[in-house]
mmCIF file of C-alpha atoms and ligand atoms in Angstrom:
data_model
loop_
_atom_site.group_PDB
_atom_site.id
_atom_site.type_symbol
_atom_site.label_atom_id
_atom_site.label_comp_id
_atom_site.label_asym_id
_atom_site.label_seq_id
_atom_site.Cartn_x
_atom_site.Cartn_y
_atom_site.Cartn_z
ATOM 1 C CA MET A 93 6.974 -13.941 26.678
ATOM 2 C CA PRO A 94 8.085 -11.027 25.059
ATOM 3 C CA LYS A 95 5.040 -10.008 22.806
ATOM 4 C CA ALA A 96 4.381 -6.314 21.322
ATOM 5 C CA THR A 97 1.136 -5.208 18.824
ATOM 6 C CA VAL A 98 0.989 -2.611 16.092
ATOM 7 C CA GLU A 99 -1.413 -1.281 13.617
ATOM 8 C CA ALA A 100 -0.001 -0.988 10.415
ATOM 9 C CA PRO A 101 -1.955 1.042 7.671
ATOM 10 C CA SER A 102 -2.287 0.659 3.945
ATOM 11 C CA ASN A 103 -1.058 3.503 1.513
ATOM 12 C CA ILE A 104 -1.973 4.608 -1.936
ATOM 13 C CA ALA A 105 1.223 5.258 -4.292
ATOM 14 C CA PHE A 106 0.410 8.698 -6.189
ATOM 15 C CA ILE A 107 3.145 7.549 -8.430
ATOM 16 C CA LYS A 108 3.791 3.869 -8.889
ATOM 17 C CA TYR A 109 5.548 1.400 -8.244
ATOM 18 C CA TRP A 110 5.894 -0.883 -10.835
ATOM 19 C CA GLY A 111 9.036 -3.470 -11.735
ATOM 20 C CA ALA A 112 12.008 -4.023 -9.444
ATOM 21 C CA LYS A 113 15.669 -4.451 -10.284
ATOM 22 C CA ASP A 114 15.441 -7.074 -7.469
ATOM 23 C CA LEU A 115 11.878 -8.915 -6.737
ATOM 24 C CA ASP A 116 12.717 -11.150 -3.413
ATOM 25 C CA GLU A 117 14.094 -7.525 -1.728
ATOM 26 C CA ALA A 118 12.007 -4.891 -3.483
ATOM 27 C CA ILE A 119 15.108 -3.086 -4.979
ATOM 28 C CA PRO A 120 12.327 -0.651 -7.071
ATOM 29 C CA ALA A 121 13.393 0.342 -10.931
ATOM 30 C CA GLY A 122 11.800 3.463 -10.549
ATOM 31 C CA PRO A 123 10.965 6.131 -7.804
ATOM 32 C CA SER A 124 7.154 6.277 -6.099
ATOM 33 C CA LEU A 125 5.274 8.541 -3.703
ATOM 34 C CA SER A 126 2.417 7.533 -1.433
ATOM 35 C CA MET A 127 -0.827 9.168 1.072
ATOM 36 C CA THR A 128 0.017 6.691 3.934
ATOM 37 C CA LEU A 129 -3.885 5.914 5.338
ATOM 38 C CA GLN A 130 -6.009 5.909 8.600
ATOM 39 C CA ARG A 131 -8.779 3.587 8.532
ATOM 40 C CA CYS A 132 -7.364 0.848 6.135
ATOM 41 C CA ALA A 133 -5.138 -1.152 8.308
ATOM 42 C CA SER A 134 -3.859 -4.398 9.200
ATOM 43 C CA ARG A 135 -3.007 -4.784 13.268
ATOM 44 C CA THR A 136 -0.297 -7.861 13.834
ATOM 45 C CA THR A 137 0.537 -9.446 17.362
ATOM 46 C CA ALA A 138 3.991 -10.974 17.568
ATOM 47 C CA VAL A 139 5.080 -13.589 20.415
ATOM 48 C CA PHE A 140 8.290 -14.263 20.221
ATOM 49 C CA HIS A 141 9.282 -17.788 22.285
ATOM 50 C CA GLU A 142 13.038 -17.014 22.221
ATOM 51 C CA GLY A 143 15.924 -20.159 21.850
ATOM 52 C CA GLU A 144 12.473 -22.217 21.077
ATOM 53 C CA ASP A 145 12.660 -24.448 17.902
ATOM 54 C CA GLY A 146 9.262 -25.389 15.963
ATOM 55 C CA PRO A 147 7.784 -24.201 13.193
ATOM 56 C CA ASP A 148 6.274 -20.134 13.861
ATOM 57 C CA GLU A 149 2.595 -20.190 14.860
ATOM 58 C CA VAL A 150 0.697 -18.041 11.699
ATOM 59 C CA LEU A 151 -3.121 -16.809 12.716
ATOM 60 C CA VAL A 152 -5.524 -14.502 10.989
ATOM 61 C CA ALA A 153 -9.075 -13.556 11.181
ATOM 62 C CA HIS A 154 -10.352 -13.726 7.963
ATOM 63 C CA ASN A 155 -13.583 -10.717 7.600
ATOM 64 C CA THR A 156 -14.446 -12.342 11.336
ATOM 65 C CA ASP A 157 -13.255 -12.246 14.683
ATOM 66 C CA ASP A 158 -12.006 -15.188 15.358
ATOM 67 C CA LEU A 159 -8.554 -16.735 14.507
ATOM 68 C CA ALA A 160 -7.409 -19.576 12.453
ATOM 69 C CA PRO A 161 -4.593 -21.244 10.995
ATOM 70 C CA ALA A 162 -3.257 -19.350 8.034
ATOM 71 C CA GLY A 163 -3.256 -21.141 4.860
ATOM 72 C CA ASP A 164 0.211 -22.319 3.294
ATOM 73 C CA ALA A 165 -0.053 -19.278 0.760
ATOM 74 C CA PHE A 166 -0.607 -16.829 3.387
ATOM 75 C CA ARG A 167 1.595 -18.778 5.822
ATOM 76 C CA ARG A 168 4.247 -19.043 3.929
ATOM 77 C CA PRO A 169 6.181 -15.500 2.910
ATOM 78 C CA ILE A 170 5.344 -14.367 6.454
ATOM 79 C CA VAL A 171 7.584 -17.240 8.004
ATOM 80 C CA ARG A 172 10.173 -16.597 5.329
ATOM 81 C CA HIS A 173 10.597 -12.820 6.625
ATOM 82 C CA LEU A 174 10.385 -13.912 10.125
ATOM 83 C CA ARG A 175 12.988 -15.791 9.811
ATOM 84 C CA ARG A 176 14.759 -13.334 7.801
ATOM 85 C CA LEU A 177 14.567 -10.464 10.712
ATOM 86 C CA CYS A 178 15.761 -13.035 13.568
ATOM 87 C CA LYS A 179 18.589 -13.311 10.759
ATOM 88 C CA TRP A 180 19.410 -9.179 11.387
ATOM 89 C CA ALA A 181 18.485 -9.361 14.622
ATOM 90 C CA GLY A 182 21.283 -12.300 15.862
ATOM 91 C CA ARG A 183 17.756 -14.118 17.418
ATOM 92 C CA HIS A 184 16.949 -17.358 17.197
ATOM 93 C CA GLY A 185 13.571 -18.566 18.345
ATOM 94 C CA ARG A 186 10.130 -19.216 17.080
ATOM 95 C CA PHE A 187 6.961 -16.859 16.767
ATOM 96 C CA GLN A 188 2.948 -16.950 16.902
ATOM 97 C CA ILE A 189 1.462 -14.223 14.644
ATOM 98 C CA ALA A 190 -1.960 -13.213 14.713
ATOM 99 C CA THR A 191 -3.021 -10.887 12.226
ATOM 100 C CA ARG A 192 -6.549 -9.016 11.030
ATOM 101 C CA ASN A 193 -6.976 -6.149 8.519
ATOM 102 C CA SER A 194 -9.493 -3.060 9.782
ATOM 103 C CA PHE A 195 -11.182 -3.769 5.920
ATOM 104 C CA PRO A 196 -12.685 -6.695 4.415
ATOM 105 C CA SER A 197 -9.791 -9.439 3.021
ATOM 106 C CA SER A 198 -11.951 -9.723 0.644
ATOM 107 C CA ALA A 199 -12.285 -6.214 -0.649
ATOM 108 C CA GLY A 200 -9.082 -5.986 -3.366
ATOM 109 C CA LEU A 201 -7.705 -3.534 -1.401
ATOM 110 C CA ALA A 202 -4.251 -4.286 -1.245
ATOM 111 C CA SER A 203 -3.264 -5.667 2.184
ATOM 112 C CA SER A 204 0.486 -5.969 2.087
ATOM 113 C CA ALA A 205 1.974 -3.204 2.620
ATOM 114 C CA SER A 206 -0.046 -2.689 5.793
ATOM 115 C CA GLY A 207 0.392 -6.220 6.797
ATOM 116 C CA PHE A 208 4.034 -6.716 5.893
ATOM 117 C CA ALA A 209 4.864 -2.801 7.889
ATOM 118 C CA ALA A 210 3.118 -4.047 11.102
ATOM 119 C CA LEU A 211 4.511 -7.699 10.643
ATOM 120 C CA THR A 212 7.941 -5.855 10.886
ATOM 121 C CA LEU A 213 7.605 -3.570 13.525
ATOM 122 C CA ALA A 214 5.443 -5.815 15.646
ATOM 123 C CA VAL A 215 8.609 -8.004 15.585
ATOM 124 C CA LEU A 216 10.916 -5.357 16.128
ATOM 125 C CA ARG A 217 9.230 -4.471 19.359
ATOM 126 C CA ALA A 218 9.149 -8.266 20.427
ATOM 127 C CA PHE A 219 12.649 -8.479 19.793
ATOM 128 C CA GLY A 220 12.782 -5.030 22.034
ATOM 129 C CA VAL A 221 14.727 -3.143 19.152
ATOM 130 C CA ALA A 222 13.896 0.439 17.801
ATOM 131 C CA PRO A 223 16.017 1.262 14.740
ATOM 132 C CA ASP A 224 15.797 4.396 12.818
ATOM 133 C CA ARG A 225 12.590 4.786 10.676
ATOM 134 C CA ALA A 226 14.793 4.155 7.401
ATOM 135 C CA THR A 227 15.691 1.026 8.875
ATOM 136 C CA GLN A 228 12.060 0.081 9.779
ATOM 137 C CA SER A 229 11.703 0.868 5.703
ATOM 138 C CA VAL A 230 14.206 -1.154 4.800
ATOM 139 C CA LEU A 231 13.246 -4.240 7.273
ATOM 140 C CA ALA A 232 9.614 -3.715 5.462
ATOM 141 C CA ARG A 233 10.964 -3.769 1.692
ATOM 142 C CA GLN A 234 12.444 -6.896 2.325
ATOM 143 C CA SER A 235 9.753 -8.796 2.998
ATOM 144 C CA GLY A 236 9.240 -8.662 -0.777
ATOM 145 C CA SER A 237 6.169 -6.257 -0.257
ATOM 146 C CA GLY A 238 7.894 -2.625 -1.610
ATOM 147 C CA SER A 239 4.896 -0.863 -0.537
ATOM 148 C CA ALA A 240 5.395 -2.204 2.763
ATOM 149 C CA ALA A 241 9.072 0.239 2.629
ATOM 150 C CA ARG A 242 6.391 3.706 2.623
ATOM 151 C CA SER A 243 3.705 1.949 5.421
ATOM 152 C CA VAL A 244 5.817 2.419 8.132
ATOM 153 C CA MET A 245 6.010 6.205 8.187
ATOM 154 C CA GLY A 246 2.933 8.137 8.088
ATOM 155 C CA GLY A 247 1.323 11.247 5.421
ATOM 156 C CA TYR A 248 3.157 11.705 2.385
ATOM 157 C CA VAL A 249 6.488 9.164 1.430
ATOM 158 C CA ALA A 250 8.269 8.418 -0.951
ATOM 159 C CA TRP A 251 10.317 5.821 -2.046
ATOM 160 C CA PRO A 252 13.634 4.332 -2.582
ATOM 161 C CA GLU A 253 16.457 6.403 -1.298
ATOM 162 C CA GLY A 254 19.940 6.126 -1.008
ATOM 163 C CA ASP A 255 21.808 2.925 -1.178
ATOM 164 C CA ARG A 256 19.274 1.110 1.019
ATOM 165 C CA HIS A 257 16.604 1.820 -0.626
ATOM 166 C CA ALA A 258 14.765 3.322 2.158
ATOM 167 C CA ALA A 259 11.209 5.188 2.740
ATOM 168 C CA ARG A 260 11.419 8.736 3.428
ATOM 169 C CA GLN A 261 8.439 10.860 5.184
ATOM 170 C CA VAL A 262 7.969 13.799 2.280
ATOM 171 C CA ALA A 263 4.888 15.682 4.733
ATOM 172 C CA PRO A 264 3.462 14.858 7.874
ATOM 173 C CA HIS A 265 0.060 13.663 7.629
ATOM 174 C CA ASP A 266 -1.237 17.426 9.292
ATOM 175 C CA HIS A 267 0.243 19.052 6.547
ATOM 176 C CA TRP A 268 -2.253 18.339 3.822
ATOM 177 C CA ASP A 269 -5.497 16.799 5.007
ATOM 178 C CA LEU A 270 -6.515 14.670 2.003
ATOM 179 C CA ARG A 271 -9.403 12.172 1.331
ATOM 180 C CA ASP A 272 -9.442 8.324 -0.227
ATOM 181 C CA VAL A 273 -12.933 7.540 -1.078
ATOM 182 C CA ILE A 274 -12.262 3.580 -2.443
ATOM 183 C CA ALA A 275 -15.148 3.144 -5.003
ATOM 184 C CA LEU A 276 -15.050 -1.468 -4.899
ATOM 185 C CA VAL A 277 -16.288 -2.869 -8.349
ATOM 186 C CA GLU A 278 -14.704 -6.098 -7.235
ATOM 187 C CA THR A 279 -14.451 -8.572 -3.906
ATOM 188 C CA ALA A 280 -12.156 -11.394 -5.686
ATOM 189 C CA PRO A 281 -8.706 -11.706 -5.668
ATOM 190 C CA LYS A 282 -6.996 -10.533 -8.379
ATOM 191 C CA LYS A 283 -6.146 -12.670 -10.971
ATOM 192 C CA VAL A 284 -2.473 -11.709 -11.640
ATOM 193 C CA ALA A 285 -0.529 -10.827 -8.500
ATOM 194 C CA SER A 286 1.355 -7.692 -8.188
ATOM 195 C CA ARG A 287 4.835 -10.008 -8.350
ATOM 196 C CA ASP A 288 4.205 -11.458 -11.290
ATOM 197 C CA GLY A 289 3.199 -7.836 -12.616
ATOM 198 C CA HIS A 290 6.321 -6.200 -11.601
ATOM 199 C CA ARG A 291 8.844 -9.613 -12.952
ATOM 200 C CA ARG A 292 6.726 -8.291 -16.482
ATOM 201 C CA ALA A 293 6.920 -4.789 -16.668
ATOM 202 C CA ASN A 294 9.885 -5.001 -17.976
ATOM 203 C CA THR A 295 8.459 -6.471 -21.006
ATOM 204 C CA SER A 296 6.370 -3.661 -22.253
ATOM 205 C CA PRO A 297 8.035 -1.541 -24.792
ATOM 206 C CA PHE A 298 6.790 1.907 -22.607
ATOM 207 C CA PHE A 299 8.289 0.294 -19.300
ATOM 208 C CA GLU A 300 11.713 2.322 -20.550
ATOM 209 C CA LYS A 301 9.683 5.072 -21.255
ATOM 210 C CA ARG A 302 7.874 5.355 -18.076
ATOM 211 C CA LEU A 303 11.282 5.236 -16.049
ATOM 212 C CA SER A 304 12.413 8.433 -17.571
ATOM 213 C CA LEU A 305 9.397 10.685 -16.939
ATOM 214 C CA LEU A 306 9.476 9.573 -13.518
ATOM 215 C CA PRO A 307 12.338 11.907 -11.635
ATOM 216 C CA GLU A 308 10.146 14.742 -13.116
ATOM 217 C CA ARG A 309 6.733 13.373 -11.881
ATOM 218 C CA MET A 310 7.896 13.251 -8.668
ATOM 219 C CA GLN A 311 9.222 16.743 -8.259
ATOM 220 C CA GLN A 312 5.978 17.763 -9.700
ATOM 221 C CA ALA A 313 4.186 15.540 -7.571
ATOM 222 C CA ALA A 314 6.742 16.618 -3.920
ATOM 223 C CA ALA A 315 6.359 20.229 -5.155
ATOM 224 C CA ALA A 316 2.209 20.264 -5.484
ATOM 225 C CA ILE A 317 2.132 18.262 -2.055
ATOM 226 C CA GLU A 318 4.450 21.193 -0.271
ATOM 227 C CA THR A 319 2.725 24.304 -1.753
ATOM 228 C CA ARG A 320 -1.616 22.344 -1.436
ATOM 229 C CA GLU A 321 -1.566 23.059 -4.989
ATOM 230 C CA PHE A 322 -4.659 19.914 -5.443
ATOM 231 C CA GLU A 323 -5.404 20.517 -9.236
ATOM 232 C CA ALA A 324 -1.086 20.371 -9.643
ATOM 233 C CA LEU A 325 -1.591 16.963 -7.602
ATOM 234 C CA GLY A 326 -4.150 15.253 -9.229
ATOM 235 C CA GLU A 327 -3.151 15.682 -12.196
ATOM 236 C CA VAL A 328 0.010 13.661 -11.856
ATOM 237 C CA ILE A 329 -1.317 11.416 -9.685
ATOM 238 C CA GLU A 330 -4.331 10.051 -12.750
ATOM 239 C CA THR A 331 -1.780 10.434 -15.287
ATOM 240 C CA ASP A 332 0.575 7.767 -13.426
ATOM 241 C CA GLY A 333 -2.634 6.206 -12.159
ATOM 242 C CA VAL A 334 -3.644 5.399 -16.414
ATOM 243 C CA GLU A 335 0.034 4.697 -16.613
ATOM 244 C CA LEU A 336 0.423 1.775 -14.872
ATOM 245 C CA HIS A 337 -1.795 -0.164 -16.042
ATOM 246 C CA LEU A 338 -1.029 0.951 -19.472
ATOM 247 C CA ILE A 339 2.318 -1.033 -18.296
ATOM 248 C CA THR A 340 0.419 -4.725 -17.627
ATOM 249 C CA MET A 341 -2.187 -3.642 -20.430
ATOM 250 C CA SER A 342 1.270 -3.601 -22.967
ATOM 251 C CA SER A 343 3.475 -5.854 -20.884
ATOM 252 C CA VAL A 344 3.882 -9.865 -22.710
ATOM 253 C CA PRO A 345 1.448 -11.604 -21.822
ATOM 254 C CA PRO A 346 -0.774 -8.551 -20.696
ATOM 255 C CA ILE A 347 -2.729 -8.214 -17.666
ATOM 256 C CA PHE A 348 -5.806 -6.747 -18.103
ATOM 257 C CA TYR A 349 -6.765 -5.804 -14.274
ATOM 258 C CA TRP A 350 -10.247 -2.871 -15.592
ATOM 259 C CA MET A 351 -13.353 -4.109 -14.933
ATOM 260 C CA PRO A 352 -16.645 -2.339 -17.157
ATOM 261 C CA ALA A 353 -17.425 -0.629 -14.078
ATOM 262 C CA THR A 354 -13.648 0.813 -13.327
ATOM 263 C CA LEU A 355 -14.120 2.479 -16.324
ATOM 264 C CA ALA A 356 -17.523 4.003 -15.272
ATOM 265 C CA VAL A 357 -15.977 5.365 -11.951
ATOM 266 C CA LEU A 358 -13.272 7.174 -14.019
ATOM 267 C CA GLU A 359 -16.439 8.756 -16.125
ATOM 268 C CA ALA A 360 -18.018 9.546 -13.168
ATOM 269 C CA VAL A 361 -14.300 11.139 -11.748
ATOM 270 C CA ARG A 362 -14.344 13.380 -15.113
ATOM 271 C CA GLU A 363 -17.885 14.315 -14.678
ATOM 272 C CA LEU A 364 -17.366 15.083 -10.599
ATOM 273 C CA ARG A 365 -14.569 17.519 -12.349
ATOM 274 C CA ALA A 366 -16.543 18.574 -15.120
ATOM 275 C CA GLU A 367 -19.124 20.194 -12.924
ATOM 276 C CA GLY A 368 -16.549 21.991 -10.601
ATOM 277 C CA VAL A 369 -15.528 19.384 -8.219
ATOM 278 C CA PRO A 370 -11.415 18.626 -8.217
ATOM 279 C CA ALA A 371 -11.463 14.861 -7.377
ATOM 280 C CA TYR A 372 -8.482 12.702 -9.438
ATOM 281 C CA SER A 373 -8.434 8.698 -9.532
ATOM 282 C CA THR A 374 -6.113 6.424 -9.493
ATOM 283 C CA MET A 375 -5.739 2.583 -9.161
ATOM 284 C CA ASP A 376 -3.520 0.476 -8.374
ATOM 285 C CA ALA A 377 -2.970 -3.662 -9.928
ATOM 286 C CA GLY A 378 -6.343 -4.426 -9.223
ATOM 287 C CA ALA A 379 -10.051 -2.889 -10.174
ATOM 288 C CA ASN A 380 -10.952 -0.677 -7.468
ATOM 289 C CA VAL A 381 -11.084 2.511 -7.781
ATOM 290 C CA HIS A 382 -9.440 5.147 -5.439
ATOM 291 C CA VAL A 383 -10.307 8.811 -5.755
ATOM 292 C CA ILE A 384 -8.343 11.369 -4.428
ATOM 293 C CA CYS A 385 -10.472 15.154 -3.060
ATOM 294 C CA GLU A 386 -9.943 17.385 0.013
ATOM 295 C CA PRO A 387 -12.557 17.182 2.904
ATOM 296 C CA HIS A 388 -15.244 20.031 1.586
ATOM 297 C CA HIS A 389 -15.666 17.588 -1.447
ATOM 298 C CA GLU A 390 -15.808 13.979 0.228
ATOM 299 C CA GLU A 391 -19.598 13.835 0.763
ATOM 300 C CA GLN A 392 -20.480 14.944 -3.000
ATOM 301 C CA VAL A 393 -18.175 12.588 -4.204
ATOM 302 C CA ALA A 394 -18.786 9.873 -2.301
ATOM 303 C CA ARG A 395 -22.222 10.046 -3.074
ATOM 304 C CA ARG A 396 -21.798 10.150 -6.728
ATOM 305 C CA LEU A 397 -19.125 6.623 -6.606
ATOM 306 C CA SER A 398 -22.047 5.483 -5.009
ATOM 307 C CA ARG A 399 -24.658 5.383 -7.848
ATOM 308 C CA VAL A 400 -22.410 4.399 -9.980
ATOM 309 C CA ASP A 401 -23.345 1.083 -12.317
ATOM 310 C CA GLY A 402 -21.221 -1.877 -9.903
ATOM 311 C CA VAL A 403 -20.014 0.077 -7.414
ATOM 312 C CA LEU A 404 -20.302 -2.032 -4.621
ATOM 313 C CA GLU A 405 -19.111 -0.063 -1.586
ATOM 314 C CA VAL A 406 -17.371 3.108 -1.125
ATOM 315 C CA ILE A 407 -15.043 2.941 1.329
ATOM 316 C CA ARG A 408 -14.048 6.577 2.744
ATOM 317 C CA ASP A 409 -10.388 6.769 4.425
ATOM 318 C CA ARG A 410 -7.643 9.460 4.659
ATOM 319 C CA VAL A 411 -4.455 10.270 5.217
ATOM 320 C CA GLY A 412 -2.866 9.269 8.413
ATOM 321 C CA PRO A 413 -0.314 9.995 10.972
ATOM 322 C CA GLY A 414 0.931 6.288 10.055
ATOM 323 C CA PRO A 415 1.496 3.029 12.856
ATOM 324 C CA ARG A 416 0.198 2.972 16.415
ATOM 325 C CA THR A 417 1.244 0.531 18.989
ATOM 326 C CA ASP A 418 -2.013 1.746 21.900
ATOM 327 C CA VAL A 419 -4.282 -0.982 20.272
ATOM 328 C CA GLU A 420 -5.052 -4.362 21.379
ATOM 329 C CA PRO A 421 -3.355 -6.792 21.543
ATOM 330 C CA LEU A 422 -4.785 -10.301 19.338
ATOM 331 C CA LEU A 423 -3.170 -12.658 21.624
HETATM 332 O O1 PMV B 782 4.122 -3.952 -3.089
HETATM 333 P P1 PMV B 782 3.839 -4.474 -3.606
HETATM 334 O O2 PMV B 782 5.051 -5.622 -4.382
HETATM 335 O O3 PMV B 782 2.663 -4.999 -3.951
HETATM 336 O O4 PMV B 782 3.446 -4.029 -5.528
HETATM 337 C C1 PMV B 782 2.263 -2.441 -5.328
HETATM 338 C C2 PMV B 782 2.131 -2.350 -6.696
HETATM 339 C C3 PMV B 782 1.220 -1.288 -6.677
HETATM 340 O O5 PMV B 782 0.161 -1.102 -5.505
HETATM 341 C C4 PMV B 782 0.367 -1.150 -7.943
HETATM 342 C C5 PMV B 782 1.614 0.227 -6.744
HETATM 343 C C6 PMV B 782 2.307 0.874 -5.512
HETATM 344 O O6 PMV B 782 3.493 1.649 -5.689
HETATM 345 O O7 PMV B 782 1.750 0.658 -4.393
#
């Protein structure tokens, strides 16, 4: 029975995807740019029962080694994506899927990027096909999780490009070793799913303005990565991270993802900079703060963040090379 296992990493956006032209296929309204992570990853095993009818089986390990059948809300988008991949490949059959995150799934960290990248790549391997990276990216985005389009590649990744809206690697991971020190201030699932946030984005009076600023910001970020100018990159990261929340807070109805501890961490990051430690913050659609820094400042940043009131845990990650297949299967 064809079976394949892939571990795909999460990514942190330096320039955020927020708002879509087509939400089901995740065709973004604007460009984005991210750093692929290394430790925060999803491992997925796909077993393909070719020619068999019947329901797909989806097993998930939530913070434990034990796999259990996934609930409906978790299972539905996975099954939808499996059917889409079968159609794309012209194959017929049912799947057994098992998936597990390397980070606590209750940690409030985005897992849809790593999850749908891992699922897409595992299914392609189980089919025995190896399309190019751009096609892998397109197929991952068609899951509806746009950020998954970036997680099929390592290093620094821009998205979208061309008529197919695929992602493209801007620089490999070994071009520049950057760290992501994540301050967890919230572990509950977010109150408004990013899908609803994307849908509401264009109700903000500032949304069009943001879109008009993004092309230049993308260029600035790509140039700073190319020349490894950390401060220049950091300023773009912090501006764009706040701007995502400016859009959410001014959407109709508004969405407030930040918590008091989020602001306390942002303050700590500004203090670090005042003390001469270059570190820059960014937040996804949630209250947790990712602090980007260079390796020689990681220890100091992690120590400071762990002392901030309201920080529950500090997770240290770094830029990584992308998906792996040399991992133990879950089934
Ligand atoms: O891929 P989605 O639909 O979960 O949206 C991701 C949105 C952000 O994480 C907030 C930004 C991004 O570009 O990753």
